[in-house]
PDB file of C-alpha atoms in Angstrom:
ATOM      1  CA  UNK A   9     -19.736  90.161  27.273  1.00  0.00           C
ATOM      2  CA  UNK A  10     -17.415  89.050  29.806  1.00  0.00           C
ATOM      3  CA  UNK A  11     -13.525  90.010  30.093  1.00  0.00           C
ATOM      4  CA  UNK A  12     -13.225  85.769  29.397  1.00  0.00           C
ATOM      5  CA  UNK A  13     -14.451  86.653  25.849  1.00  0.00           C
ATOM      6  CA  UNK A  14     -12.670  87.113  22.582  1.00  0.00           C
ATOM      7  CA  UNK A  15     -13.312  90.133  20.244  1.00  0.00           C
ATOM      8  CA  UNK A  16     -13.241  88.652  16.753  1.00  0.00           C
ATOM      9  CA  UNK A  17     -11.956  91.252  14.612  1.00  0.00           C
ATOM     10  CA  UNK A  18     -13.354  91.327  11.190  1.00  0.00           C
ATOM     11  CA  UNK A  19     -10.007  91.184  10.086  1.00  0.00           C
ATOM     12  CA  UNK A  20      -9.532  87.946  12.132  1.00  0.00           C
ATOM     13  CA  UNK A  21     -12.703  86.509  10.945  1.00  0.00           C
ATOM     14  CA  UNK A  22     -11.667  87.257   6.972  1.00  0.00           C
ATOM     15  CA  UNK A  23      -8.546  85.214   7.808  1.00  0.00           C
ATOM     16  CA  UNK A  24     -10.437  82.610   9.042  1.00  0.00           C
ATOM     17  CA  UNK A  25     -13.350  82.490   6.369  1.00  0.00           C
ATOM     18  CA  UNK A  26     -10.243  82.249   4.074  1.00  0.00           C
ATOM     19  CA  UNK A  27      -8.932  79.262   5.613  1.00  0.00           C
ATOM     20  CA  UNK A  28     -12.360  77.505   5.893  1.00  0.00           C
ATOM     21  CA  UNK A  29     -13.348  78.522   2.286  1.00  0.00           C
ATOM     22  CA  UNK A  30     -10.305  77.007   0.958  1.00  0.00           C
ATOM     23  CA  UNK A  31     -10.687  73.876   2.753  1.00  0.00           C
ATOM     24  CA  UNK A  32     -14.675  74.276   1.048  1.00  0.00           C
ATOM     25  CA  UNK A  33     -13.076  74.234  -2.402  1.00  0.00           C
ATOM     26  CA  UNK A  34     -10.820  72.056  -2.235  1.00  0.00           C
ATOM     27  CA  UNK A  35     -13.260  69.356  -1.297  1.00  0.00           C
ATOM     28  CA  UNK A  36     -15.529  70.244  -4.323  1.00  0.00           C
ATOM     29  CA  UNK A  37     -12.601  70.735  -6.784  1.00  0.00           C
ATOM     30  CA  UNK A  38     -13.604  67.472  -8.460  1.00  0.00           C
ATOM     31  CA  UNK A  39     -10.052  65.105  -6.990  1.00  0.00           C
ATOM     32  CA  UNK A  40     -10.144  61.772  -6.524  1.00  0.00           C
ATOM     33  CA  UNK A  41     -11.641  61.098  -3.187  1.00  0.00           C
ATOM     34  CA  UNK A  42      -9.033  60.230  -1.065  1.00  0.00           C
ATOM     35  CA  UNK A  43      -7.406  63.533  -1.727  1.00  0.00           C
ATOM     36  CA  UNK A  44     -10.372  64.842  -1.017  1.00  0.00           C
ATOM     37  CA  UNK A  45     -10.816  64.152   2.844  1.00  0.00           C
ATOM     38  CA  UNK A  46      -7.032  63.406   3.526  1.00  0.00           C
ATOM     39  CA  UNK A  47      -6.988  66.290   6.224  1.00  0.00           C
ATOM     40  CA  UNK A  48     -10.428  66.067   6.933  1.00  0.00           C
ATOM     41  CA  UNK A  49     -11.283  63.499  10.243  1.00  0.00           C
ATOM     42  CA  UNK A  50     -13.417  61.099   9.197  1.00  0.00           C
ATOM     43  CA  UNK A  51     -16.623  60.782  11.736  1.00  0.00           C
ATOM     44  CA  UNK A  52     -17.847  57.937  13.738  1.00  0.00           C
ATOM     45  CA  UNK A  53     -21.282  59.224  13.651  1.00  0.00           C
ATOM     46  CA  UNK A  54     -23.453  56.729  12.184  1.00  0.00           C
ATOM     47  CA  UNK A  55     -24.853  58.928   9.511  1.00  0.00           C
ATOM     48  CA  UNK A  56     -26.772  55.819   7.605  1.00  0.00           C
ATOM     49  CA  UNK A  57     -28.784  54.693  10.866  1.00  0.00           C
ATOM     50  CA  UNK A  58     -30.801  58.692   9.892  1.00  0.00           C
ATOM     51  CA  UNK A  59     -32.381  57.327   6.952  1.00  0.00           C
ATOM     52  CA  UNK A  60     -35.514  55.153   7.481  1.00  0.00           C
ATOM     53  CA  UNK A  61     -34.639  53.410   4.352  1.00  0.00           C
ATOM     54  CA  UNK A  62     -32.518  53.606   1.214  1.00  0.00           C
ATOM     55  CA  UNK A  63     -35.146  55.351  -1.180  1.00  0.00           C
ATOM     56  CA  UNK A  64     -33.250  58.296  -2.786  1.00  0.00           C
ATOM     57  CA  UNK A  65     -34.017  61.803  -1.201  1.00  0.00           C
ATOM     58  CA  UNK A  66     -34.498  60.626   2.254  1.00  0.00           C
ATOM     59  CA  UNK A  67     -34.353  63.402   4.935  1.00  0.00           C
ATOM     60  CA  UNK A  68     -31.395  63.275   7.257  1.00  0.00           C
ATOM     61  CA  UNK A  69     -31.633  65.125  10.613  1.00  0.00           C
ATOM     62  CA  UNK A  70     -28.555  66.304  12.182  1.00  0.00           C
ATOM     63  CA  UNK A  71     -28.214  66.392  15.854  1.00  0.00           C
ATOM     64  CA  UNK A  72     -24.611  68.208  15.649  1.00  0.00           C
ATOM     65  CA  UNK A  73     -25.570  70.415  13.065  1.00  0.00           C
ATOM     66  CA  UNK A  74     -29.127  71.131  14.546  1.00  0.00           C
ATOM     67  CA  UNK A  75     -30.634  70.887  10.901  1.00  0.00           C
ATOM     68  CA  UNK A  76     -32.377  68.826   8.494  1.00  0.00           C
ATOM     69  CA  UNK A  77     -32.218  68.642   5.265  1.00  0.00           C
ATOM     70  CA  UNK A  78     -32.982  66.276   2.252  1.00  0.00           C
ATOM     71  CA  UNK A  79     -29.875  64.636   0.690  1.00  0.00           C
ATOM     72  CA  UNK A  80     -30.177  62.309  -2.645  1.00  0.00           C
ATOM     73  CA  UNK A  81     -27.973  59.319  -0.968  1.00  0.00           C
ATOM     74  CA  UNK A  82     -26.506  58.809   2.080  1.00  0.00           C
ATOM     75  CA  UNK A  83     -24.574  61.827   2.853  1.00  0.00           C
ATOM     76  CA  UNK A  84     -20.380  61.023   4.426  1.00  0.00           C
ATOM     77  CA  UNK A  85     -19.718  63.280   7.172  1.00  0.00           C
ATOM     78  CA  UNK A  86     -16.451  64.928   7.718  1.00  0.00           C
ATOM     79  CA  UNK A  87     -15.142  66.976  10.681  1.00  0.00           C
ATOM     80  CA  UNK A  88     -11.964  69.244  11.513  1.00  0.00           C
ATOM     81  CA  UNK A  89     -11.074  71.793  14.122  1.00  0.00           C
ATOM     82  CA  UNK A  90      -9.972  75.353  12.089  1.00  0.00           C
ATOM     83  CA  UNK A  91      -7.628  77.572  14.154  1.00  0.00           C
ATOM     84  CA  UNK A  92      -8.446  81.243  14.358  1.00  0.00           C
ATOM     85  CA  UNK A  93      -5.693  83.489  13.903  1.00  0.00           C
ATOM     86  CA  UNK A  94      -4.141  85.259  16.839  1.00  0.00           C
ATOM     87  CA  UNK A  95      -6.489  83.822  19.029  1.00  0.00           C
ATOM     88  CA  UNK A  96      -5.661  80.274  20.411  1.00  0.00           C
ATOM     89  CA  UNK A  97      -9.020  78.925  19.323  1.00  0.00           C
ATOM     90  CA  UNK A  98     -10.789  76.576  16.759  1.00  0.00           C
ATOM     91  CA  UNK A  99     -13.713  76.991  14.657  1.00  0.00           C
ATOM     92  CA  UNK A 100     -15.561  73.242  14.858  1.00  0.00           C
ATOM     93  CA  UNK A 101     -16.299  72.260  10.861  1.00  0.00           C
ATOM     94  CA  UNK A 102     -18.548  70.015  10.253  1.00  0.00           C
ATOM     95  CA  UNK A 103     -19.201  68.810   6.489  1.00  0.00           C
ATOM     96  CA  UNK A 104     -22.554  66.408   5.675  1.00  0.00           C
ATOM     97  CA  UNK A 105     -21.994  65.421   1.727  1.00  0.00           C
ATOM     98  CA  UNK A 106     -23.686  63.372  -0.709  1.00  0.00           C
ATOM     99  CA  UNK A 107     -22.589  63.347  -4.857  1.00  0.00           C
ATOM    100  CA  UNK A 108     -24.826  61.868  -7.865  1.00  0.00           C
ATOM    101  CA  UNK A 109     -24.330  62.153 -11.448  1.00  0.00           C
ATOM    102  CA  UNK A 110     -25.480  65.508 -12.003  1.00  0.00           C
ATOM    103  CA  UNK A 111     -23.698  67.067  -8.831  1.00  0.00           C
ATOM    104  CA  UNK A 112     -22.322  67.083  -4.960  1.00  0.00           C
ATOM    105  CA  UNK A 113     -24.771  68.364  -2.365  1.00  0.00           C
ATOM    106  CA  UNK A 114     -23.577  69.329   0.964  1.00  0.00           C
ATOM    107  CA  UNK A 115     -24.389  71.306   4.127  1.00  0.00           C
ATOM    108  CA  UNK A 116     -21.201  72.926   6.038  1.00  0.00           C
ATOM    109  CA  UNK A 117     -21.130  73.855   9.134  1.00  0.00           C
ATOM    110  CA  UNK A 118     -18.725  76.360  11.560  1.00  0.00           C
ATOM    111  CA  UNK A 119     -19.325  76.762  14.940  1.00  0.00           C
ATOM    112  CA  UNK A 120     -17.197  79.594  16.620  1.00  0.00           C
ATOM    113  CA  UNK A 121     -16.468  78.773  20.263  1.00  0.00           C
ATOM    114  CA  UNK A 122     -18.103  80.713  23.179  1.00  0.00           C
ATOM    115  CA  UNK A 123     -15.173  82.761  23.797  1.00  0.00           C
ATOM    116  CA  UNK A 124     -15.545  84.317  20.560  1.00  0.00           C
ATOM    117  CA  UNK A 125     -17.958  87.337  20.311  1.00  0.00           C
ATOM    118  CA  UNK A 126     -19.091  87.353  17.002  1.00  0.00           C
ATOM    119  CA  UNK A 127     -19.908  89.962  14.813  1.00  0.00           C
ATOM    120  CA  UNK A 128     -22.897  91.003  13.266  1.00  0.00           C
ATOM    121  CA  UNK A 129     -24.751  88.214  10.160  1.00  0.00           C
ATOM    122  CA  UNK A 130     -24.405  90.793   7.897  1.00  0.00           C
ATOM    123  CA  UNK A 131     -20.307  91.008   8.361  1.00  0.00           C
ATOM    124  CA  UNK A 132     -20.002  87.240   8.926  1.00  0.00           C
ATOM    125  CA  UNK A 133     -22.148  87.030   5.279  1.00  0.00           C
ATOM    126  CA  UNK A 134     -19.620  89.593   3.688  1.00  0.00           C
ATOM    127  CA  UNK A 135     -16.463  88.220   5.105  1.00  0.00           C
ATOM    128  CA  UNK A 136     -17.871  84.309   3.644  1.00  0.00           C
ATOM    129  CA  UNK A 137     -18.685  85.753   0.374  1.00  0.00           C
ATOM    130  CA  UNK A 138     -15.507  87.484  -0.149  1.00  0.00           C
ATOM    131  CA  UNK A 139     -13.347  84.870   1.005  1.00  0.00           C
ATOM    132  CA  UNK A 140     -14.574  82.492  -1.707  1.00  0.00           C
ATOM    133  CA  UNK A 141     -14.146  84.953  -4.458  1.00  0.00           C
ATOM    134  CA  UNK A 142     -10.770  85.814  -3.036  1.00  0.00           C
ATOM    135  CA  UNK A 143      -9.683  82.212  -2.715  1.00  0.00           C
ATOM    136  CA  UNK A 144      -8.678  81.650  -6.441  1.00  0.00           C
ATOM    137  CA  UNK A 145      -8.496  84.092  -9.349  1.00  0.00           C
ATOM    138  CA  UNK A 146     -10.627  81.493 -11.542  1.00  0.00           C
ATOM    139  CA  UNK A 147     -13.796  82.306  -9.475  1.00  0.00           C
ATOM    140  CA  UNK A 148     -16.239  84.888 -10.584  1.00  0.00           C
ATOM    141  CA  UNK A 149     -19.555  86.089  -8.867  1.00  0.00           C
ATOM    142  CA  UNK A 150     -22.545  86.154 -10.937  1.00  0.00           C
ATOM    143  CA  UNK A 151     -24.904  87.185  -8.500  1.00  0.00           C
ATOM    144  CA  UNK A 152     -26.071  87.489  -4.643  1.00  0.00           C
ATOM    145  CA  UNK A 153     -28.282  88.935  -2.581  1.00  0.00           C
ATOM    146  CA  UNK A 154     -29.316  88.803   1.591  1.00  0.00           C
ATOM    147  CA  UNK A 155     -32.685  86.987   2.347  1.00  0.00           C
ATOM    148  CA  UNK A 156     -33.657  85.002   5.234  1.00  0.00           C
ATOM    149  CA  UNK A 157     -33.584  81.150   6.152  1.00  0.00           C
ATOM    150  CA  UNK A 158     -35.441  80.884   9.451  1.00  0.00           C
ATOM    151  CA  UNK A 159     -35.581  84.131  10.629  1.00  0.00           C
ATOM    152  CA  UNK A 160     -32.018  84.015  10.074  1.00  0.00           C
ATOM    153  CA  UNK A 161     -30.072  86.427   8.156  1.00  0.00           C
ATOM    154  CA  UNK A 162     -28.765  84.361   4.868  1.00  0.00           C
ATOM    155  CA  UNK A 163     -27.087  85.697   1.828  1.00  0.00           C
ATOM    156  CA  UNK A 164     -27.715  83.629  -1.739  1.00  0.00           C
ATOM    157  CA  UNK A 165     -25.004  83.042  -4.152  1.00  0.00           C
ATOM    158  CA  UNK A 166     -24.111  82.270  -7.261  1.00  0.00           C
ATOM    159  CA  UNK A 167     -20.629  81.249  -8.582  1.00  0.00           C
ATOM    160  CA  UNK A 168     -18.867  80.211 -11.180  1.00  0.00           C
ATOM    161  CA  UNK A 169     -15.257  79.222 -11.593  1.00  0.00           C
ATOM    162  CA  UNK A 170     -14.817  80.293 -15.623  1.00  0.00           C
ATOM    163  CA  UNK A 171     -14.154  76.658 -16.580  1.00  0.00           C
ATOM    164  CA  UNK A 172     -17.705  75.231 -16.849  1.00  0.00           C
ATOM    165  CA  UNK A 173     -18.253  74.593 -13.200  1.00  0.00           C
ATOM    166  CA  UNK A 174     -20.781  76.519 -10.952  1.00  0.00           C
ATOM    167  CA  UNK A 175     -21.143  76.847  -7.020  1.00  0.00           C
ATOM    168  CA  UNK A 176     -24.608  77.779  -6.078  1.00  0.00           C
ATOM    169  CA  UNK A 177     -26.063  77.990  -2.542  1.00  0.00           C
ATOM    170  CA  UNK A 178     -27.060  79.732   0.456  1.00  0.00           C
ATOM    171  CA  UNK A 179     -25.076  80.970   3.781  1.00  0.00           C
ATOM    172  CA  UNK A 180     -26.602  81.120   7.243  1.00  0.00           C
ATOM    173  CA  UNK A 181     -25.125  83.483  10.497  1.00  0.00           C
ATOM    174  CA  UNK A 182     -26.987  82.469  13.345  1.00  0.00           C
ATOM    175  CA  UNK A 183     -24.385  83.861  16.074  1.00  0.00           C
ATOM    176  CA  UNK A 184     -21.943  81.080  16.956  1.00  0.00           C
ATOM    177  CA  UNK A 185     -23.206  78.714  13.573  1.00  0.00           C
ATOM    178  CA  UNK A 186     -22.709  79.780  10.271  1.00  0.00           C
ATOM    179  CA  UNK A 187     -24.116  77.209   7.721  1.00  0.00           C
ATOM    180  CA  UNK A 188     -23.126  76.971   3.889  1.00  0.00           C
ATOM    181  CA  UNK A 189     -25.828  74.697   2.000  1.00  0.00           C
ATOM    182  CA  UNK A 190     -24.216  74.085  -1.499  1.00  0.00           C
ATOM    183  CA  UNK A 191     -23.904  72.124  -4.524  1.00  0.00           C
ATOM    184  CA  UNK A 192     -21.169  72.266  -6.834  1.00  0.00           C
ATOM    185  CA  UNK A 193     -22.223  71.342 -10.570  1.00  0.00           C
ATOM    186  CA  UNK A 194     -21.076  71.626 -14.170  1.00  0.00           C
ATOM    187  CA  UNK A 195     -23.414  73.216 -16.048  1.00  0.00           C
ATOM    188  CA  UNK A 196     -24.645  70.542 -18.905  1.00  0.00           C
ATOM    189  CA  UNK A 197     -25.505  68.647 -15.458  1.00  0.00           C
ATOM    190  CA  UNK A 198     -26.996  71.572 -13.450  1.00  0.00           C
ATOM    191  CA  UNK A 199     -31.143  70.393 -12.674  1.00  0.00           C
ATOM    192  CA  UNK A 200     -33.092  72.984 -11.206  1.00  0.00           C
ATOM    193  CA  UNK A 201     -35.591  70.378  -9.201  1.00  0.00           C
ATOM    194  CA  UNK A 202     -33.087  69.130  -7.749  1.00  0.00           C
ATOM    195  CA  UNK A 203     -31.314  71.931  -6.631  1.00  0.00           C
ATOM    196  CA  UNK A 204     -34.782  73.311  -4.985  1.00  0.00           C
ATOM    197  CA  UNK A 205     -35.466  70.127  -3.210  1.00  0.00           C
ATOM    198  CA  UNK A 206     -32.082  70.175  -2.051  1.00  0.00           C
ATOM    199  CA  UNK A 207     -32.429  73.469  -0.836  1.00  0.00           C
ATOM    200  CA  UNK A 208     -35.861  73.879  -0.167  1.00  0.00           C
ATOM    201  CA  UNK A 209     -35.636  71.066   2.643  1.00  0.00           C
ATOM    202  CA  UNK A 210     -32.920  72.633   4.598  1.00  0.00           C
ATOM    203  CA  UNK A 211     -34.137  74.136   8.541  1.00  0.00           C
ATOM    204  CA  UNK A 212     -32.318  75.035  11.058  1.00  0.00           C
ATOM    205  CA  UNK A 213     -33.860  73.153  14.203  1.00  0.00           C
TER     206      UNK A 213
END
């Protein structure tokens, strides 16, 4: 590490998972759409010229994210820059999202900048986790545990805000790129092959 680079204190990176979690909610908390994205920076990105057709369940290959994945429509992509605390720099968020009748499907991702020296997945897993259940008092963890996604360490979870709805998915440290793959769902909608084609398609690239 050189004396350029920024130790990210876990502290600092709570504080930031915080802010980036909230945003996360807020944008699956079921509001009308343009409250949705309105501090969200809509991209230019042509995300409709990555689908060979318009059959449903297409796979989409991001060249920003350095993923692919299989969304059900044509997923809207949303970017912002999140400020870490006491530091002078920005986390870059990216959001890919698509939403069909029986829920919203997105892949998230946060890249720290090279100043930053991360800390270890496991830390950067904890401090995501926690931040979600700490971001409203409505939100209760039914159950997680660490696995792998690419020979990267991941963590599993399972959420549900105690009115019905449920936020299920998986989050990915690879250093400098932490990925959230999600869906947010009410649970008379929830369908299992769905959410495993969802998730099943997702790699890192």
């Amino acid at each position: 590490m050189t004396e350029n680079n920024t130790k990210l204190t876990k502290l600092q990176l709570i504080i930031g998972a915080v802010v980036l979690v909230i945003i996360l909610f807020f944008v699956f908390s079921k509001k009308p759409a343009i409250e949705q994205t309105q501090h969200l920076q809509e991209s230019n990105n042509k995300v409709v010229d990555s689908f060979t057709d318009r059959a449903f369940w297409k796979e989409f290959y991001s060249p920003v994210g350095k993923f692919k994945v299989t969304f059900p429509i044509y997923p809207t992509h949303t970017s912002d820059n999140i400020s870490i605390p006491g530091t002078g720099l920005f986390i870059k968020f990216d959001r890919y999202s698509s939403e069909v009748s029986d829920a919203l499907y997105a892949v998230n991702t946060s890249v720290y900048p090279p100043e930053v020296d991360v800390p270890k997945p496991e830390t950067s897993l904890e401090a995501s986790l926690n931040s979600m259940l700490a971001s409203s008092d409505r939100f209760k963890l039914i159950s997680s545990s660490l696995t792998y996604q690419n020979g990267y360490r991941a963590l599993d979870y399972l959420i549900t805000n105690n009115e019905g709805g449920y936020f299920k998915g998986k989050i990915v440290a690879t250093g400098p790129i932490i990925y959230q793959v999600m869906s947010s769902y009410e649970s008379k909608n929830y369908n299992e092959g769905n959410y495993n084609k969802f998730m099943n398609s997702f790699v890192i690239q």
